[in-house]
Amino acid sequence: MAPIAVASRWLPLFRLPIVWCSSPAGGLRSRNGFLRPRYSTASLPLVLSGSEVGTLEVRHKSRMLKKKIEFLGIKTDDSCVAGLFTHLLCPKCKGGMSMESCLSFHIIQDGGFAMWRCFRPSCGWAGQAFADHRATMEGMNLMLKVESSDKLTAEGIGLEPLGDKLVLYFNERRISERTLRRNAVMQTSQAVIAFTYRKGGELVGCKYRTIDKRFWQESGTEKWLYGLDDITEATEIIIVEGEIDKLSLEEAGFRNCVSVPAGAPITVSSKDLPSAEKDRAFQYIWNCKEYLDKFSRIILATDGDSSGQALAEELARRLGKERCWLVRWPRNGDSNVFKDANEVLRCLGPQALREAIETADTYHTDTLG
């Protein structure tokens, strides 16, 4: 039987593509002893469904992305499809002496852009390429912020339960597997820690951390405090400087704790407090304002170094110093103090950490230093 010819024609953007095909109208006819199909003179349009259109659009975007990153030396294969993470050879470090596939490559679910990062400590090359007109970004140790129009899910961004290697990493910091599960700490397929940010039980963001302390985020444009759902029923709260410190406080018996999502400033700003709309570095405070407004006592348990104390001052300026208390970490020798909650937990144990929180001082600017 002769093949049925199929031709495709696309209508303008946002309309359904129509596939035109000849359709057998009367089965087969015999001519000179050979069978051949008999066709009607009319062509019948086959309209693709919305899901089929979406699939075709994603494939088209993925092809565009792969063409763009070819110029950077990234060689993709058939396993590089939207929504999945793939290990490729890094064109910068070539995988080191072992030539390992150390480049984590990912095209987001809707095909809008691709991102990559080399997880070899001596390399760290990372970047993003977009399916539209935006320029490709690439460099060493980029802080990548990933945005997607789709609702975040752990499966959608490639998260999985913590493996034995990372459970051991946390256990060495005296954080139990039970605490990790309750806080939904997960990992990527490359064994990168994933702290899931949740609001009302919904995943609203994710912060990634490698064992050698590289950080990047995957979220929408909003910033939130980590552990927000743990303070909805609390009467007072503790604010710490990192997710691991929040987990450490839970080991000492405190669940009414949240962590800031970003690092501390180097110094306290000498400028007047900006408006909420312009206060970009502390946008998470304003986003969580309705949660924070009800508390008359807020304990600031930031790091003991100068940056941590600067963060405490900036938080107190926004929250109101009259309702803030400041934690003084125990001394570690004659001149130094322990750096943070996790260091106190690891070196002195949960009871010492609990005592440090319970003996926090009322906040005064002259107590800093």
CSV table of C-alpha atoms in Angstrom, one decimal:
chain,number,residue,atom,x,y,z
A,1,MET,CA,0.0,0.0,0.0
A,2,ALA,CA,1.3,3.4,-0.9
A,3,PRO,CA,2.0,5.7,2.1
A,4,ILE,CA,-0.6,8.3,3.1
A,5,ALA,CA,1.0,11.7,2.6
A,6,VAL,CA,0.7,14.1,5.6
A,7,ALA,CA,1.4,17.8,5.6
A,8,SER,CA,1.3,20.2,8.5
A,9,ARG,CA,0.3,23.8,8.7
A,10,TRP,CA,0.6,26.1,11.7
A,11,LEU,CA,-1.8,28.9,12.4
A,12,PRO,CA,-0.7,32.1,14.2
A,13,LEU,CA,0.5,31.9,17.9
A,14,PHE,CA,-2.1,30.8,20.5
A,15,ARG,CA,-4.2,29.0,17.8
A,16,LEU,CA,-4.3,25.3,17.4
A,17,PRO,CA,-2.2,23.7,14.7
A,18,ILE,CA,-4.2,21.9,12.1
A,19,VAL,CA,-2.8,18.7,10.4
A,20,TRP,CA,-4.3,18.1,7.0
A,21,CYS,CA,-4.4,14.5,5.7
A,22,SER,CA,-6.0,12.5,3.0
A,23,SER,CA,-8.5,10.0,4.3
A,24,PRO,CA,-9.4,6.7,2.7
A,25,ALA,CA,-13.1,6.9,1.8
A,26,GLY,CA,-13.8,3.6,0.2
A,27,GLY,CA,-11.2,1.0,1.3
A,28,LEU,CA,-9.0,-0.5,-1.5
A,29,ARG,CA,-9.5,-0.8,-5.2
A,30,SER,CA,-7.8,-3.3,-7.5
A,31,ARG,CA,-6.1,-2.2,-10.7
A,32,ASN,CA,-4.0,-4.4,-12.8
A,33,GLY,CA,-3.9,-6.9,-10.0
A,34,PHE,CA,-2.5,-4.5,-7.5
A,35,LEU,CA,-4.3,-3.1,-4.5
A,36,ARG,CA,-4.2,0.7,-4.0
A,37,PRO,CA,-6.1,2.9,-1.6
A,38,ARG,CA,-9.1,4.9,-2.8
A,39,TYR,CA,-9.3,8.5,-1.4
A,40,SER,CA,-12.0,11.0,-1.2
A,41,THR,CA,-11.4,14.3,-2.9
A,42,ALA,CA,-11.8,16.2,0.4
A,43,SER,CA,-9.0,16.6,3.0
A,44,LEU,CA,-10.0,16.3,6.6
A,45,PRO,CA,-8.5,18.6,9.2
A,46,LEU,CA,-7.2,16.9,12.4
A,47,VAL,CA,-7.1,19.5,15.3
A,48,LEU,CA,-4.5,18.8,18.0
A,49,SER,CA,-5.5,18.9,21.6
A,50,GLY,CA,-4.2,21.6,24.0
A,51,SER,CA,-1.8,19.1,25.7
A,52,GLU,CA,-0.4,18.1,22.3
A,53,VAL,CA,0.2,21.7,21.4
A,54,GLY,CA,1.9,22.3,24.7
A,55,THR,CA,4.2,19.3,24.1
A,56,LEU,CA,5.2,20.5,20.7
A,57,GLU,CA,5.9,24.0,22.0
A,58,VAL,CA,8.1,22.6,24.8
A,59,ARG,CA,10.0,20.5,22.3
A,60,HIS,CA,10.5,23.6,20.1
A,61,LYS,CA,11.8,25.6,23.0
A,62,SER,CA,14.1,22.8,24.0
A,63,ARG,CA,15.6,22.6,20.5
A,64,MET,CA,16.2,26.4,20.7
A,65,LEU,CA,17.9,26.1,24.0
A,66,LYS,CA,20.2,23.2,22.9
A,67,LYS,CA,21.3,25.3,19.9
A,68,LYS,CA,22.2,28.2,22.1
A,69,ILE,CA,24.2,26.2,24.6
A,70,GLU,CA,26.1,24.4,21.8
A,71,PHE,CA,28.1,27.6,21.4
A,72,LEU,CA,29.3,27.2,25.0
A,73,GLY,CA,30.5,23.7,24.4
A,74,ILE,CA,27.7,21.9,26.3
A,75,LYS,CA,26.9,18.7,24.3
A,76,THR,CA,23.4,17.5,25.0
A,77,ASP,CA,21.8,14.2,24.1
A,78,ASP,CA,18.3,12.6,23.9
A,79,SER,CA,18.2,12.3,27.7
A,80,CYS,CA,18.1,16.1,28.0
A,81,VAL,CA,14.3,16.7,28.1
A,82,ALA,CA,12.2,19.3,29.8
A,83,GLY,CA,11.6,18.6,33.5
A,84,LEU,CA,14.5,16.2,34.1
A,85,PHE,CA,18.0,16.6,35.5
A,86,THR,CA,20.8,15.2,33.4
A,87,HIS,CA,24.5,14.7,34.1
A,88,LEU,CA,26.8,15.9,31.3
A,89,LEU,CA,30.5,16.5,30.7
A,90,CYS,CA,31.5,20.0,31.8
A,91,PRO,CA,33.1,21.8,28.9
A,92,LYS,CA,35.2,23.9,31.3
A,93,CYS,CA,36.9,21.4,33.5
A,94,LYS,CA,36.3,18.3,31.3
A,95,GLY,CA,35.3,16.3,34.4
A,96,GLY,CA,38.8,16.4,35.9
A,97,MET,CA,41.2,13.5,35.7
A,98,SER,CA,38.3,11.0,35.9
A,99,MET,CA,36.4,12.8,33.1
A,100,GLU,CA,33.2,12.4,35.2
A,101,SER,CA,29.8,13.7,34.1
A,102,CYS,CA,29.9,16.5,36.7
A,103,LEU,CA,27.7,19.1,35.0
A,104,SER,CA,24.1,19.1,36.2
A,105,PHE,CA,21.9,20.2,33.4
A,106,HIS,CA,18.1,21.0,33.6
A,107,ILE,CA,15.5,22.4,31.3
A,108,ILE,CA,12.5,23.6,33.2
A,109,GLN,CA,9.1,21.9,32.7
A,110,ASP,CA,7.7,24.5,30.3
A,111,GLY,CA,10.9,24.7,28.3
A,112,GLY,CA,11.4,28.4,29.1
A,113,PHE,CA,15.0,28.2,30.0
A,114,ALA,CA,17.8,25.8,30.9
A,115,MET,CA,20.3,26.0,33.7
A,116,TRP,CA,23.5,24.1,34.6
A,117,ARG,CA,26.1,23.9,37.3
A,118,CYS,CA,29.4,22.0,37.6
A,119,PHE,CA,29.6,20.4,41.0
A,120,ARG,CA,33.4,19.8,41.0
A,121,PRO,CA,34.7,22.1,43.8
A,122,SER,CA,37.6,23.4,41.6
A,123,CYS,CA,35.2,24.4,38.8
A,124,GLY,CA,31.7,25.6,39.8
A,125,TRP,CA,30.8,26.8,36.3
A,126,ALA,CA,27.1,27.7,36.1
A,127,GLY,CA,24.7,29.5,33.8
A,128,GLN,CA,21.3,30.0,32.3
A,129,ALA,CA,20.1,30.0,28.7
A,130,PHE,CA,16.6,31.3,27.7
A,131,ALA,CA,14.4,30.1,24.9
A,132,ASP,CA,13.4,33.7,24.1
A,133,HIS,CA,15.5,36.8,23.2
A,134,ARG,CA,17.2,37.1,26.6
A,135,ALA,CA,21.0,36.7,26.7
A,136,THR,CA,22.7,33.6,28.0
A,137,MET,CA,24.3,34.0,31.4
A,138,GLU,CA,27.3,32.0,32.4
A,139,GLY,CA,30.3,32.1,34.8
A,140,MET,CA,31.9,30.7,37.8
A,141,ASN,CA,29.9,30.3,41.0
A,142,LEU,CA,26.8,32.2,39.8
A,143,MET,CA,24.0,32.5,42.3
A,144,LEU,CA,21.1,31.2,40.1
A,145,LYS,CA,17.6,32.3,40.9
A,146,VAL,CA,15.1,30.2,39.0
A,147,GLU,CA,11.6,31.3,38.2
A,148,SER,CA,8.8,29.3,36.7
A,149,SER,CA,5.2,30.0,36.0
A,150,ASP,CA,4.2,26.6,37.1
A,151,LYS,CA,3.2,25.7,40.7
A,152,LEU,CA,6.3,24.4,42.5
A,153,THR,CA,6.3,20.7,43.5
A,154,ALA,CA,9.1,18.7,44.9
A,155,GLU,CA,8.8,16.2,42.0
A,156,GLY,CA,8.6,19.0,39.5
A,157,ILE,CA,12.0,20.4,40.5
A,158,GLY,CA,13.6,17.0,40.8
A,159,LEU,CA,13.8,16.6,44.6
A,160,GLU,CA,14.1,13.2,46.4
A,161,PRO,CA,14.4,12.0,50.0
A,162,LEU,CA,17.8,12.5,51.7
A,163,GLY,CA,20.2,9.7,51.1
A,164,ASP,CA,22.5,8.1,53.6
A,165,LYS,CA,25.4,10.5,52.8
A,166,LEU,CA,23.6,13.6,53.6
A,167,VAL,CA,21.8,12.1,56.6
A,168,LEU,CA,25.3,11.3,58.0
A,169,TYR,CA,26.4,14.9,57.2
A,170,PHE,CA,23.5,16.2,59.4
A,171,ASN,CA,24.0,13.6,62.1
A,172,GLU,CA,27.6,14.8,62.4
A,173,ARG,CA,26.1,18.2,63.2
A,174,ARG,CA,23.8,16.6,65.8
A,175,ILE,CA,20.7,17.0,63.7
A,176,SER,CA,18.5,13.9,63.7
A,177,GLU,CA,16.8,12.2,60.9
A,178,ARG,CA,13.5,12.9,62.6
A,179,THR,CA,14.1,16.6,62.5
A,180,LEU,CA,15.1,16.5,58.9
A,181,ARG,CA,11.9,14.6,57.9
A,182,ARG,CA,9.6,16.9,59.9
A,183,ASN,CA,11.2,19.9,58.1
A,184,ALA,CA,11.0,18.2,54.7
A,185,VAL,CA,14.7,18.6,54.0
A,186,MET,CA,15.4,16.8,50.7
A,187,GLN,CA,18.1,16.5,48.1
A,188,THR,CA,18.7,16.6,44.4
A,189,SER,CA,19.9,13.6,42.4
A,190,GLN,CA,23.4,15.1,42.7
A,191,ALA,CA,23.2,14.9,46.5
A,192,VAL,CA,22.8,18.6,47.0
A,193,ILE,CA,20.9,19.6,50.1
A,194,ALA,CA,17.5,21.2,49.4
A,195,PHE,CA,15.8,23.2,52.1
A,196,THR,CA,12.1,23.4,51.1
A,197,TYR,CA,10.3,26.7,51.9
A,198,ARG,CA,6.7,26.2,52.7
A,199,LYS,CA,3.7,28.5,53.4
A,200,GLY,CA,0.4,27.0,54.4
A,201,GLY,CA,1.8,23.6,53.5
A,202,GLU,CA,2.5,24.6,49.9
A,203,LEU,CA,6.0,24.6,48.5
A,204,VAL,CA,6.9,28.3,47.8
A,205,GLY,CA,10.6,28.1,47.3
A,206,CYS,CA,13.7,26.0,47.7
A,207,LYS,CA,17.3,26.9,48.7
A,208,TYR,CA,20.1,24.6,47.7
A,209,ARG,CA,23.4,24.0,49.6
A,210,THR,CA,26.3,21.9,48.7
A,211,ILE,CA,28.5,20.4,51.4
A,212,ASP,CA,31.2,22.9,50.6
A,213,LYS,CA,28.8,25.8,51.2
A,214,ARG,CA,27.6,26.9,47.8
A,215,PHE,CA,24.1,28.3,47.8
A,216,TRP,CA,21.5,29.1,45.2
A,217,GLN,CA,17.7,29.3,45.1
A,218,GLU,CA,14.8,28.1,43.1
A,219,SER,CA,11.6,30.0,43.8
A,220,GLY,CA,9.3,32.6,42.5
A,221,THR,CA,9.9,36.3,43.0
A,222,GLU,CA,8.8,36.3,46.6
A,223,LYS,CA,11.0,35.8,49.6
A,224,TRP,CA,9.9,34.1,52.8
A,225,LEU,CA,11.2,33.1,56.2
A,226,TYR,CA,12.2,29.4,56.4
A,227,GLY,CA,10.0,27.5,58.8
A,228,LEU,CA,7.1,29.9,58.4
A,229,ASP,CA,4.4,27.3,59.2
A,230,ASP,CA,6.1,26.6,62.6
A,231,ILE,CA,5.2,30.0,64.0
A,232,THR,CA,1.5,30.3,63.1
A,233,GLU,CA,0.4,29.1,66.6
A,234,ALA,CA,3.5,30.5,68.5
A,235,THR,CA,3.3,33.2,71.2
A,236,GLU,CA,7.0,34.3,70.7
A,237,ILE,CA,9.6,33.4,68.0
A,238,ILE,CA,13.3,33.0,67.4
A,239,ILE,CA,15.0,34.3,64.2
A,240,VAL,CA,18.3,32.7,63.2
A,241,GLU,CA,20.7,33.3,60.3
A,242,GLY,CA,20.6,29.9,58.5
A,243,GLU,CA,18.4,26.9,57.9
A,244,ILE,CA,20.8,24.6,59.7
A,245,ASP,CA,20.5,26.8,62.8
A,246,LYS,CA,16.7,26.5,62.6
A,247,LEU,CA,17.1,22.7,62.7
A,248,SER,CA,19.6,23.0,65.6
A,249,LEU,CA,17.1,25.0,67.6
A,250,GLU,CA,14.6,22.2,67.1
A,251,GLU,CA,17.1,19.7,68.6
A,252,ALA,CA,17.1,22.0,71.7
A,253,GLY,CA,13.4,21.9,71.9
A,254,PHE,CA,12.4,25.0,70.0
A,255,ARG,CA,10.1,24.7,67.0
A,256,ASN,CA,8.9,28.3,67.1
A,257,CYS,CA,11.9,29.3,65.0
A,258,VAL,CA,12.4,30.7,61.5
A,259,SER,CA,15.5,31.5,59.5
A,260,VAL,CA,16.2,34.4,57.1
A,261,PRO,CA,16.6,33.2,53.5
A,262,ALA,CA,19.7,35.2,52.6
A,263,GLY,CA,23.0,36.1,54.2
A,264,ALA,CA,23.8,38.9,56.6
A,265,PRO,CA,25.0,42.4,55.6
A,266,ILE,CA,28.6,43.4,56.2
A,267,THR,CA,27.7,46.4,58.3
A,268,VAL,CA,24.7,48.3,59.5
A,269,SER,CA,23.4,50.8,56.9
A,270,SER,CA,23.8,54.4,57.9
A,271,LYS,CA,20.8,55.4,55.8
A,272,ASP,CA,17.2,55.9,56.9
A,273,LEU,CA,15.1,52.8,56.7
A,274,PRO,CA,13.7,52.5,53.2
A,275,SER,CA,10.0,52.0,52.4
A,276,ALA,CA,8.7,48.4,52.3
A,277,GLU,CA,8.6,48.6,48.5
A,278,LYS,CA,12.2,49.6,48.2
A,279,ASP,CA,13.6,47.4,51.0
A,280,ARG,CA,14.7,44.6,48.6
A,281,ALA,CA,17.4,43.1,50.8
A,282,PHE,CA,14.8,42.5,53.6
A,283,GLN,CA,11.7,41.9,51.4
A,284,TYR,CA,11.1,38.6,53.3
A,285,ILE,CA,10.3,40.7,56.5
A,286,TRP,CA,7.6,42.6,54.7
A,287,ASN,CA,6.2,39.5,53.0
A,288,CYS,CA,5.8,37.9,56.4
A,289,LYS,CA,4.5,41.0,58.1
A,290,GLU,CA,1.1,39.6,59.0
A,291,TYR,CA,2.8,36.6,60.7
A,292,LEU,CA,5.3,38.8,62.6
A,293,ASP,CA,3.0,41.6,63.7
A,294,LYS,CA,1.3,39.5,66.4
A,295,PHE,CA,4.5,38.8,68.4
A,296,SER,CA,5.4,40.9,71.4
A,297,ARG,CA,8.7,39.0,71.9
A,298,ILE,CA,11.1,38.2,69.1
A,299,ILE,CA,14.5,36.6,70.0
A,300,LEU,CA,17.3,37.4,67.5
A,301,ALA,CA,19.8,34.5,67.5
A,302,THR,CA,21.9,35.6,64.6
A,303,ASP,CA,25.6,34.6,64.2
A,304,GLY,CA,28.1,35.9,66.8
A,305,ASP,CA,30.4,37.6,64.2
A,306,SER,CA,30.2,41.2,63.1
A,307,SER,CA,28.0,40.4,60.1
A,308,GLY,CA,25.6,38.5,62.3
A,309,GLN,CA,25.3,41.4,64.7
A,310,ALA,CA,24.7,43.8,61.8
A,311,LEU,CA,21.9,41.5,60.7
A,312,ALA,CA,20.4,41.6,64.2
A,313,GLU,CA,20.5,45.4,64.2
A,314,GLU,CA,18.8,45.6,60.7
A,315,LEU,CA,16.1,43.1,61.8
A,316,ALA,CA,15.5,45.0,65.0
A,317,ARG,CA,15.2,48.3,63.1
A,318,ARG,CA,12.3,46.8,61.0
A,319,LEU,CA,10.7,44.7,63.7
A,320,GLY,CA,10.8,47.3,66.5
A,321,LYS,CA,13.6,47.2,69.1
A,322,GLU,CA,11.2,47.4,71.9
A,323,ARG,CA,10.0,43.8,71.3
A,324,CYS,CA,13.4,42.3,70.4
A,325,TRP,CA,15.8,40.2,72.6
A,326,LEU,CA,19.4,39.3,71.6
A,327,VAL,CA,21.1,36.0,72.2
A,328,ARG,CA,24.7,36.1,73.4
A,329,TRP,CA,26.5,32.9,72.4
A,330,PRO,CA,28.7,31.2,75.0
A,331,ARG,CA,32.4,31.9,75.0
A,332,ASN,CA,34.7,29.6,73.1
A,333,GLY,CA,38.0,30.2,74.8
A,334,ASP,CA,39.2,33.4,76.4
A,335,SER,CA,38.5,35.9,73.6
A,336,ASN,CA,36.1,34.3,71.1
A,337,VAL,CA,32.4,33.2,71.2
A,338,PHE,CA,30.8,30.3,69.4
A,339,LYS,CA,29.7,31.3,66.0
A,340,ASP,CA,26.1,30.2,65.8
A,341,ALA,CA,23.4,27.8,67.1
A,342,ASN,CA,24.7,24.8,65.3
A,343,GLU,CA,28.2,25.3,66.6
A,344,VAL,CA,26.9,25.5,70.2
A,345,LEU,CA,24.8,22.4,69.6
A,346,ARG,CA,27.8,20.4,68.2
A,347,CYS,CA,30.3,21.5,70.8
A,348,LEU,CA,28.2,22.0,74.0
A,349,GLY,CA,25.0,20.1,73.4
A,350,PRO,CA,21.3,20.9,73.3
A,351,GLN,CA,21.0,22.0,77.0
A,352,ALA,CA,23.7,24.7,76.5
A,353,LEU,CA,21.9,25.9,73.4
A,354,ARG,CA,18.6,26.0,75.2
A,355,GLU,CA,20.2,28.0,78.0
A,356,ALA,CA,21.6,30.5,75.5
A,357,ILE,CA,18.1,31.1,74.1
A,358,GLU,CA,16.4,31.4,77.5
A,359,THR,CA,18.9,33.9,78.8
A,360,ALA,CA,18.7,36.3,75.8
A,361,ASP,CA,19.1,40.0,76.7
A,362,THR,CA,16.6,42.8,76.0
A,363,TYR,CA,17.7,44.5,72.8
A,364,HIS,CA,19.7,47.7,73.0
A,365,THR,CA,22.0,49.1,70.3
A,366,ASP,CA,24.8,49.5,72.8
A,367,THR,CA,24.8,45.7,73.5
A,368,LEU,CA,26.2,45.0,70.1
A,369,GLY,CA,29.9,44.4,69.5
